[in-house]
Tab-separated table of C-alpha atoms (C1' of nucleotides) in Angstrom:
chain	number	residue	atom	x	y	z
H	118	UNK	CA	0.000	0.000	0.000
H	119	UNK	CA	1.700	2.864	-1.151
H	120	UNK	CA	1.436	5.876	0.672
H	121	UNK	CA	3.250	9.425	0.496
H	122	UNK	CA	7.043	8.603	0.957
H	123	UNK	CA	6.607	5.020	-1.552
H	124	UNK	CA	5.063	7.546	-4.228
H	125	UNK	CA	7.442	9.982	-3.554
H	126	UNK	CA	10.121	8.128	-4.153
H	127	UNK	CA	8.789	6.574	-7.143
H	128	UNK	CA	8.348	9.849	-8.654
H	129	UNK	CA	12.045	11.297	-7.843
H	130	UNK	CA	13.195	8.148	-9.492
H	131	UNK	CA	11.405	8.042	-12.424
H	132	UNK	CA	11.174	12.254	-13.038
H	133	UNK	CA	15.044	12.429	-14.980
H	134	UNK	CA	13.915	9.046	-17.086
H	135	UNK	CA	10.371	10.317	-18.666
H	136	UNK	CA	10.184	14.026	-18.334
H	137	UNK	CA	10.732	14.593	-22.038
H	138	UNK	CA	9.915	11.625	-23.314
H	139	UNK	CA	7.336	10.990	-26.143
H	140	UNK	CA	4.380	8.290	-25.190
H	141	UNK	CA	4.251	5.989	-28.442
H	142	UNK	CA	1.822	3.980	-26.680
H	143	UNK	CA	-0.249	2.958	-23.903
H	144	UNK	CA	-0.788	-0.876	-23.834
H	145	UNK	CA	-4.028	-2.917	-21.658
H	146	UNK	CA	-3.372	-6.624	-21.989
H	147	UNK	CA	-6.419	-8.229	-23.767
H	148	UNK	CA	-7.212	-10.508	-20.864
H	149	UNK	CA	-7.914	-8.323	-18.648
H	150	UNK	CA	-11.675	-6.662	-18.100
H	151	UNK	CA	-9.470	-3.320	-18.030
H	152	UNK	CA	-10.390	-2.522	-14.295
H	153	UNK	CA	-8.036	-0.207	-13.742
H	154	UNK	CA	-9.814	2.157	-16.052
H	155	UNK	CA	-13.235	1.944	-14.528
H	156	UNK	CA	-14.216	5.103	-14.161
H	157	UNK	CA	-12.977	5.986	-17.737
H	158	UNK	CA	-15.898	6.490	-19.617
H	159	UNK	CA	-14.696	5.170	-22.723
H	160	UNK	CA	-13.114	2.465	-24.559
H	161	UNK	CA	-9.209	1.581	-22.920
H	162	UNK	CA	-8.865	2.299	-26.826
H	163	UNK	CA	-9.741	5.127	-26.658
H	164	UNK	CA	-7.738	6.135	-23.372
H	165	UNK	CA	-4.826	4.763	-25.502
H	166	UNK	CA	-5.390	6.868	-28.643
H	167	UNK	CA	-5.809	10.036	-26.631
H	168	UNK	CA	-2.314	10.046	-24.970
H	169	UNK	CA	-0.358	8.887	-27.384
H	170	UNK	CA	2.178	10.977	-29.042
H	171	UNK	CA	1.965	13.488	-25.975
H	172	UNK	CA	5.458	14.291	-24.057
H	173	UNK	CA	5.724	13.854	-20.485
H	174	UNK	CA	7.138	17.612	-19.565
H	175	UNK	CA	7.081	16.956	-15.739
H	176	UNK	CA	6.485	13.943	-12.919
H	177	UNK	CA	4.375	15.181	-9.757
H	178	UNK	CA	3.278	13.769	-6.802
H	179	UNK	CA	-0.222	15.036	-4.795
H	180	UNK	CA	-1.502	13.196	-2.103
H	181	UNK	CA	-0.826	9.473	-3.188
H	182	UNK	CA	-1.938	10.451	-6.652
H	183	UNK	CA	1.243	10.051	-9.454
H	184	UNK	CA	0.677	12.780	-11.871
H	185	UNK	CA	2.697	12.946	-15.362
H	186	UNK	CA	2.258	16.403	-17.431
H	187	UNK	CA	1.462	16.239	-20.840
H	188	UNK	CA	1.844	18.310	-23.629
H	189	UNK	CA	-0.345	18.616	-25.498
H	190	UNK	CA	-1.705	19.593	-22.121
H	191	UNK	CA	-3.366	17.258	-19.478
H	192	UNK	CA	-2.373	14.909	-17.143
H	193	UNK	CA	-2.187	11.428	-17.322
H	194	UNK	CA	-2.361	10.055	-13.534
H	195	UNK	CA	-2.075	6.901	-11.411
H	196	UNK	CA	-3.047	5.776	-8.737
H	197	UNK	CA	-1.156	2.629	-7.071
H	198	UNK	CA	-4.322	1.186	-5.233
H	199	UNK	CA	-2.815	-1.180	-2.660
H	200	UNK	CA	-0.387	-3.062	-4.234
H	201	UNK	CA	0.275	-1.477	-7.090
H	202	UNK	CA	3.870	-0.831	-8.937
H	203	UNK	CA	5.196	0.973	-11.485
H	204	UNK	CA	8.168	-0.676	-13.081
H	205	UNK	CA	10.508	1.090	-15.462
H	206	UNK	CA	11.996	-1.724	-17.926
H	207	UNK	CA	13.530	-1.998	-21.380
H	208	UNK	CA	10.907	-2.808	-23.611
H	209	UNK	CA	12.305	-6.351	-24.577
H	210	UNK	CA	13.023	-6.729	-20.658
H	211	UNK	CA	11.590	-10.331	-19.557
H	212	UNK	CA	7.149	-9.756	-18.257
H	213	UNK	CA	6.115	-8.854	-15.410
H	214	UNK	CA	3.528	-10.514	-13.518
H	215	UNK	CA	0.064	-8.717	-13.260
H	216	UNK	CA	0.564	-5.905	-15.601
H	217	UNK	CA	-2.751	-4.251	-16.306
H	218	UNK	CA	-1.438	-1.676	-18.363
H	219	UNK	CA	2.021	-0.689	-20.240
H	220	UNK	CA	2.801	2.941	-21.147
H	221	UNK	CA	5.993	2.988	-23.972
H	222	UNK	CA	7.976	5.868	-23.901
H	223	UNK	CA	10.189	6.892	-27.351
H	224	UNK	CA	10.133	3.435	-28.333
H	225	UNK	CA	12.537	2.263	-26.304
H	226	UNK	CA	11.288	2.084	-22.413
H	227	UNK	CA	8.263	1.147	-20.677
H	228	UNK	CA	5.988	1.976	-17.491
H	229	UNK	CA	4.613	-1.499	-16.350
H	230	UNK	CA	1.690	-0.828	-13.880
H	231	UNK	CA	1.699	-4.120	-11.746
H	232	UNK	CA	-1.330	-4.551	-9.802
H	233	UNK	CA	-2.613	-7.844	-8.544
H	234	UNK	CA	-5.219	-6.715	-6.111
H	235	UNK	CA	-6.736	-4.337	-8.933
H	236	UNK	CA	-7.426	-1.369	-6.772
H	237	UNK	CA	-4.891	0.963	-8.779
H	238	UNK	CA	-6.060	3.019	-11.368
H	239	UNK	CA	-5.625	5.390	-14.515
H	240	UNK	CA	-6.556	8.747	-15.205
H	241	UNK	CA	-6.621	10.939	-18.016
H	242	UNK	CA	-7.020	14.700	-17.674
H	243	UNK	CA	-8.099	16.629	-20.754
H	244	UNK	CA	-10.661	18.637	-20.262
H	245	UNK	CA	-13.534	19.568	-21.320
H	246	UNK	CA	-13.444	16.225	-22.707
H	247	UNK	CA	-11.863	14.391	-20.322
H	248	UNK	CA	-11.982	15.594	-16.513
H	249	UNK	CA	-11.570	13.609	-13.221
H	250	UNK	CA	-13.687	11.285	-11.542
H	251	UNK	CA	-12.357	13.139	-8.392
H	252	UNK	CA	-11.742	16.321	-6.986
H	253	UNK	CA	-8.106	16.881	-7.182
H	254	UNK	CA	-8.693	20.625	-5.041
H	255	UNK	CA	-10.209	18.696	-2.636
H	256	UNK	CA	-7.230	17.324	-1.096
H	257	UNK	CA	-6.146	18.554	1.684
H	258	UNK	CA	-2.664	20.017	2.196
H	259	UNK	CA	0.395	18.179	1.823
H	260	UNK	CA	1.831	16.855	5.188
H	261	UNK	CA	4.917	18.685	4.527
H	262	UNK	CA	4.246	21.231	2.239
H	263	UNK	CA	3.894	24.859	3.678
H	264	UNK	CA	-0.066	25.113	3.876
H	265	UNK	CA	0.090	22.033	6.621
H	266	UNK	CA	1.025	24.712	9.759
H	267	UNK	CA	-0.039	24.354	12.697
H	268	UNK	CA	-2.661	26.731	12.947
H	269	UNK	CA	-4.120	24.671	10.167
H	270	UNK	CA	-4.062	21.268	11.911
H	271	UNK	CA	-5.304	22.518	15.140
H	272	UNK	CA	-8.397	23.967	13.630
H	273	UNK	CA	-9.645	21.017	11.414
H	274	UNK	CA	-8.322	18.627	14.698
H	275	UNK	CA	-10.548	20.745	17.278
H	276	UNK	CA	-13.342	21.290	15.333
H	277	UNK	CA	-13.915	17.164	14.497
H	278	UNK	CA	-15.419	14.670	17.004
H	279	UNK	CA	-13.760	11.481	14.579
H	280	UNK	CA	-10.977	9.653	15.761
H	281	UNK	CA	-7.850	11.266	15.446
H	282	UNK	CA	-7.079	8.110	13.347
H	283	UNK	CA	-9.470	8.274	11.054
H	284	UNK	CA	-9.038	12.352	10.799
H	285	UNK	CA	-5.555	11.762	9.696
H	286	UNK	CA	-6.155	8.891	7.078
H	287	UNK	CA	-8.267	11.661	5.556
H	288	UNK	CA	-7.191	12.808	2.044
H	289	UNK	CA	-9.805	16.364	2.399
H	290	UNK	CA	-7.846	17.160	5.786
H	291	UNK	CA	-4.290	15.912	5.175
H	292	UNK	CA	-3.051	14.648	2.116
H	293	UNK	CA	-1.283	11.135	1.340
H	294	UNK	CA	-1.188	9.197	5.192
H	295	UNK	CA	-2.351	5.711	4.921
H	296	UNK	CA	-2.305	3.047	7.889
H	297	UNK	CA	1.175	3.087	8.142
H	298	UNK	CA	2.409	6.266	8.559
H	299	UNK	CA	-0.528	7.249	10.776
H	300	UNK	CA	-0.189	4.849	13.237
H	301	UNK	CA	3.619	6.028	13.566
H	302	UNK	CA	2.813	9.176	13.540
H	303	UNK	CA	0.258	8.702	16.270
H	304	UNK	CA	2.763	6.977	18.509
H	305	UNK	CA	5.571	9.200	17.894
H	306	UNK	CA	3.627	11.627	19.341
H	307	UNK	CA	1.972	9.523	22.349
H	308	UNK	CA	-2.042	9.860	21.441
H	309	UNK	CA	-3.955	6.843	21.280
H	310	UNK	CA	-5.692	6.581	17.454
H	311	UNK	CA	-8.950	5.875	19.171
H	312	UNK	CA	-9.053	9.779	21.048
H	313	UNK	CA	-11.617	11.662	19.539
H	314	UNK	CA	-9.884	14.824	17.816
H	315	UNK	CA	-11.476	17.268	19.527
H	316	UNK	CA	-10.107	16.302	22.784
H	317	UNK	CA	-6.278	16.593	21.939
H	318	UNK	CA	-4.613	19.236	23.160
H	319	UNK	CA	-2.563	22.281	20.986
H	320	UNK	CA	0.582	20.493	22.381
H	321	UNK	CA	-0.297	16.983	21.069
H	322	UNK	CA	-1.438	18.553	17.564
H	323	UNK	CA	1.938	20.304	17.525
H	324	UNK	CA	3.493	17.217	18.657
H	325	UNK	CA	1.614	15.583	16.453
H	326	UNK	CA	2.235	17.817	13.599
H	327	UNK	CA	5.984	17.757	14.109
H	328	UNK	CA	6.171	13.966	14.138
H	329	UNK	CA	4.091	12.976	10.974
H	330	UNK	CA	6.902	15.700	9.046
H	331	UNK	CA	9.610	14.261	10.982
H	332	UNK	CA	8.323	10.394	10.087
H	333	UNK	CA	7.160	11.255	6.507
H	334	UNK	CA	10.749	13.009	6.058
H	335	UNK	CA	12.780	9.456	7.351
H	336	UNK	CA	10.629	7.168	5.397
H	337	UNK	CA	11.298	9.400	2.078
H	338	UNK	CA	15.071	9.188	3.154
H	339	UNK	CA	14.983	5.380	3.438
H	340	UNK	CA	13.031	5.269	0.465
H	341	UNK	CA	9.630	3.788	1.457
H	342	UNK	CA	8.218	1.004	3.893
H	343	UNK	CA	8.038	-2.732	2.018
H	344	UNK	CA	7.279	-4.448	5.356
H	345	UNK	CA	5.662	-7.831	5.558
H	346	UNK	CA	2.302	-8.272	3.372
H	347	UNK	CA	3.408	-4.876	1.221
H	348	UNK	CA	4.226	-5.337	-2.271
H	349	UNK	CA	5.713	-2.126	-2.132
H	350	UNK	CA	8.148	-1.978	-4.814
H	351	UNK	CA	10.427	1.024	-6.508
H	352	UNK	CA	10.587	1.625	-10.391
H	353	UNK	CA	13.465	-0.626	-10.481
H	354	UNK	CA	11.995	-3.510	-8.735
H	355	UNK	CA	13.482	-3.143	-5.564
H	356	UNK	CA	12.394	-2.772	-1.699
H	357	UNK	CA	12.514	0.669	0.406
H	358	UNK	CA	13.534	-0.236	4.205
H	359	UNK	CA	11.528	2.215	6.271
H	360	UNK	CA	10.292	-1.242	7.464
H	361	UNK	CA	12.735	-1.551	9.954
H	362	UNK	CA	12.193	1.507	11.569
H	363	UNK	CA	8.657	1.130	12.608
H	364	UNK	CA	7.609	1.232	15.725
H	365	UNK	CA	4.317	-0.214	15.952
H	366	UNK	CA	2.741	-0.762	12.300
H	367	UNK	CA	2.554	-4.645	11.973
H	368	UNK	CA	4.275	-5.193	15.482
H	369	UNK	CA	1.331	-6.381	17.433
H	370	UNK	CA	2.653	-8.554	20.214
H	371	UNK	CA	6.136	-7.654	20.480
H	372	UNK	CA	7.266	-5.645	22.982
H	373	UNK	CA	7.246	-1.442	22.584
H	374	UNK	CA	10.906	-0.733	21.774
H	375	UNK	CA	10.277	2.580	24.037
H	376	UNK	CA	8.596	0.947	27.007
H	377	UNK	CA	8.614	-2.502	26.752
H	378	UNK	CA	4.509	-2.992	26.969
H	379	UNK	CA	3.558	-5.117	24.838
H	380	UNK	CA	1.936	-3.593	20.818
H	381	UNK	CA	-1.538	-3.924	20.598
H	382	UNK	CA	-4.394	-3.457	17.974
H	383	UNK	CA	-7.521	-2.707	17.633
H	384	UNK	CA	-10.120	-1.989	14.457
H	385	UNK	CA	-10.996	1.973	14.753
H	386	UNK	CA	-12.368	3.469	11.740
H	387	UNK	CA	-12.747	0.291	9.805
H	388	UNK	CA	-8.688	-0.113	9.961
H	389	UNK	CA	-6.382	-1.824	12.253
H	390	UNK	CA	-4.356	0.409	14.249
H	391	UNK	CA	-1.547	-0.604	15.950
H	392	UNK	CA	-0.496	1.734	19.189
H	393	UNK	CA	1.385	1.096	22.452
H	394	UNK	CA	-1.441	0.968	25.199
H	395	UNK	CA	1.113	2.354	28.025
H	396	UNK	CA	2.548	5.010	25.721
H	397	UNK	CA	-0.866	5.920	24.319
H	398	UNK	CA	-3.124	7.033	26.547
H	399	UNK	CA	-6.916	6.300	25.491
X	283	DA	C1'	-23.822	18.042	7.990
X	284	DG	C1'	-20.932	14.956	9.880
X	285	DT	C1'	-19.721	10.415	10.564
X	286	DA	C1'	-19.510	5.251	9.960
X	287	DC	C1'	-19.184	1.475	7.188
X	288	DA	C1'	-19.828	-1.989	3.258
X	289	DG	C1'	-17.879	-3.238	-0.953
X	290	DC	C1'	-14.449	-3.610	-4.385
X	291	DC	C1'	-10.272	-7.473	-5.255
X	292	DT	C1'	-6.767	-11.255	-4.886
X	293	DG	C1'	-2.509	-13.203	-2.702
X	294	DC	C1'	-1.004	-14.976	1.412
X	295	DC	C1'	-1.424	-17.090	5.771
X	296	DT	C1'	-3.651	-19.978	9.261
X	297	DG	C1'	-6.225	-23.767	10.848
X	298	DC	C1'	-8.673	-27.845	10.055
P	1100	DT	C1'	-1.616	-32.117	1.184
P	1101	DG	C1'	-5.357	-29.450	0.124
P	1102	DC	C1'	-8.887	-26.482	0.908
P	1103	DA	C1'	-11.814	-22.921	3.208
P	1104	DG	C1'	-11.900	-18.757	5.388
P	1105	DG	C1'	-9.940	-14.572	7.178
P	1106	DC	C1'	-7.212	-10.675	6.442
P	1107	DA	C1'	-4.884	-6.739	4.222
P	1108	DG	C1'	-6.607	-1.569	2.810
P	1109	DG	C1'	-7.641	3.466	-0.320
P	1110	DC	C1'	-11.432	5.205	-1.857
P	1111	DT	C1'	-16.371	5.835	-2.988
P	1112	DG	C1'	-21.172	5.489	-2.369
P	1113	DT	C1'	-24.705	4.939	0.795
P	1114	DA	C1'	-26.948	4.879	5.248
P	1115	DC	C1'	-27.659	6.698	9.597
DNA sequence: AGTACAGCCTGCCTGC
DNA sequence: TGCAGGCAGGCTGTAC
């Protein structure tokens, strides 16, 4: 499940590679009921016709959303789903397994979206022909982009009687945090996920604030989290290793490396968090 | 209006 | 050994 930091990294790598680069063509295997482009409202023949022979003129990243500029303009985006990757190989490069759609670039390389759990998807941005299926203004600020301040946090956090969990997962109040990086967030900053926002205090929302940059920041630098049941994967194929600095995300049961209590979890807001019960206060 | 939750999907793991 | 069932989760639509 990517989050922020996997498609972050993803991006930086593959930004020098495309940007510039001429599509030739976009690719859906013929076996496949083309689910990643369900909420296309055409043909994936179509999709294909329409992009190719655009340049890719930049690589962004908003919220977990992987956004290549066109030109002609519009976007073509991607979204990795849960265990989606995007591989960069040499077009005669050996297959990949569960490729639902190939993007060739100059005739010569090739974007492999991997996705066996099918909850990735395609975009294309156009308009007026082609718009979104979603509101891309509608994210919330990035985590560590300037608009995230704390004045910011503490009013959509006091004004909200959801879990602070569930708050945070949230890509209209804060853009890109998945299960992972909320939970570490939330212990880094000693509130239990389960505390209804409203009742934190301006010190735990800074706290908070300050360790969700500070955690975001690390797991860029170690380029992603491919822990146990994540299929998280770079454009080259291989594994980030912000797995082995986690503190409580998938370590239910073992002891809390700052306490010694033992990791819990519990299902709030239809997710499992994971959270120290000594060092996290309900 | 704000919040909670089912459903989408398939690979992997556990238990029988 | 093989199979059934549970689990993982980002996002959307729907219900309360």
């Amino acid at each position: 499940m990517p989050e922020l930091p996997e498609v972050e990294t993803i991006k930086n790598d593959l930004s020098n590679t495309v940007t510039g680069k001429i599509i030739s063509a976009v690719v859906f295997p013929p076996d496949f009921r083309c689910r990643i482009l369900r909420r296309f409202c055409a043909s994936s023949d179509i999709f294909g016709k329409e992009i190719q022979g655009a340049a890719i003129t930049g690589v962004r990243r908003r919220a977990k959303y992987l956004i290549f500029d066109l030109d002609p303009p519009g976007m073509l985006i991607m979204h990795l789903g849960m265990s989606g990757q995007i591989l960069l190989r040499g077009m005669d490069s050996a297959p990949d397994s569960h490729v639902r759609a190939i993007v060739q670039l100059a005739g010569e390389i090739e974007l492999r979206f991997s996705d066996p759990r099918t909850f990735g998807e395609l975009f294309l941005y156009r308009p007026p022909r082609w718009t979104l299926p979603f509101d891309l203004d509608g994210l919330g600020p990035e985590p560590l982009g300037p608009e995230c301040t704390a004045a910011y946090l503490t009013a959509v956090v006091k004004k909200s009687r959801r879990s602070i969990k569930s708050l945070l997962m949230d890509k209209r109040i804060v853009a890109g945090i998945g299960n992972i990086y909320s939970d570490e967030a939330l212990f880094a900053a000693a509130v239990h996920p389960g505390r209804p926002s409203c009742s934190l205090t301006r010190q735990e929302i800074a706290a908070l604030r300050s360790a969700l940059r500070r955690i975001l920041t690390a797991a860029i630098r170690h380029r992603g989290t491919s822990a146990r049941d994540q299929r998280y994967r770079d454009s080259g194929g291989r594994t980030g290793s912000f797995q082995n600095r986690l503190q409580v995300y998938q370590r239910c049961g073992q002891p809390c490396r700052r306490c010694g209590f033992l990791i819990t979890s519990r299902r709030i807001a239809g997710r499992t968090a994971s959270f120290c019960p000594a060092c996290q206060h309900e």
